[in-house]
C-alpha angles and dihedrals in degrees: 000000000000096000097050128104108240096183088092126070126218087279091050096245114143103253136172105267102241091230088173084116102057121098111248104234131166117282151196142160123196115205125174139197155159139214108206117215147174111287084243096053082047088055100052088050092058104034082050085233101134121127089225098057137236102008103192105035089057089045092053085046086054098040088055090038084056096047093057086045090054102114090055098056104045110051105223102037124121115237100246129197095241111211098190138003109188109181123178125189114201116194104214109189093181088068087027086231139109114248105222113201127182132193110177128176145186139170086224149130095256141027128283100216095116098049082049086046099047084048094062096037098052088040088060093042091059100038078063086043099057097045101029086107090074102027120033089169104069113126136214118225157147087035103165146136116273100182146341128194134181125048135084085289083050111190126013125180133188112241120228111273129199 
């Protein structure tokens, strides 16, 4: 059963998963990040020269800001009554890039990975979105799942890669 889609009813038709069965348990999702930039992009963001302000505290209001908008933006998420979004952004000169880490947690009925997920991801959007003006080229990459707990599947963890 666990490696079955469930977005789809007996007829195949996308549908919302009933998840009122389920037990609510405590639950969080970790989800990491990093946008890569020119050294001088870098710079501005740590110097807090950039024209735009301050770089990484609007991106962590945005990354949380994502995680609670969640379910409008994907369309089969359920709307969850998030207890905690914890979002860092870790400038790391040595890979000219912003680390982006989520925790996200709920005392709920289904997971929160893609609220930790949409956190990273919209943190890392407008960090592009504040200094696309002097670096069109930043990229977005190595945006995953760390770890996930709660739930009937319990505890997952990512494996190291590489």
């Amino acid at each position: 059963m666990a490696n079955e889609f469930t977005h789809f009813n007996a007829k195949g038709e996308a549908h919302m998963v009933d998840v009122g069965d389920k037990a609510v348990t405590q639950r969080e999702a970790v989800t990491e990040g990093r946008i890569y930039m020119s050294p001088k992009t870098l710079e501005m963001i740590m110097q807090g020269t950039h024209k735009k302000g301050d770089v990484l505290g609007i991106a962590r209001v945005a990354g949380i800001m994502g995680a609670k908008k969640t379910p409008d933006l994907i369309p089969l998420c359920h709307p969850i009554n998030l207890t905690a979004v914890e979002l860092d952004l870790i400038p790391e000169p040595d890979k000219n890039a912003v680390y982006c880490r989520a925790a996200v947690r709920c005392g709920g009925q289904t997971g929160v990975e893609m609220e930790a997920l949409a956190a990273v991801q919209i943190a890392l959007l407008t960090i592009y979105d504040m200094c696309k003006a002097v670096d069109r080229g930043m990229v977005m990459q190595d945006i995953g799942l760390l770890e996930k707990s709660g739930g009937k599947s319990g505890t997952w963890t990512r494996a190291e890669q590489g």
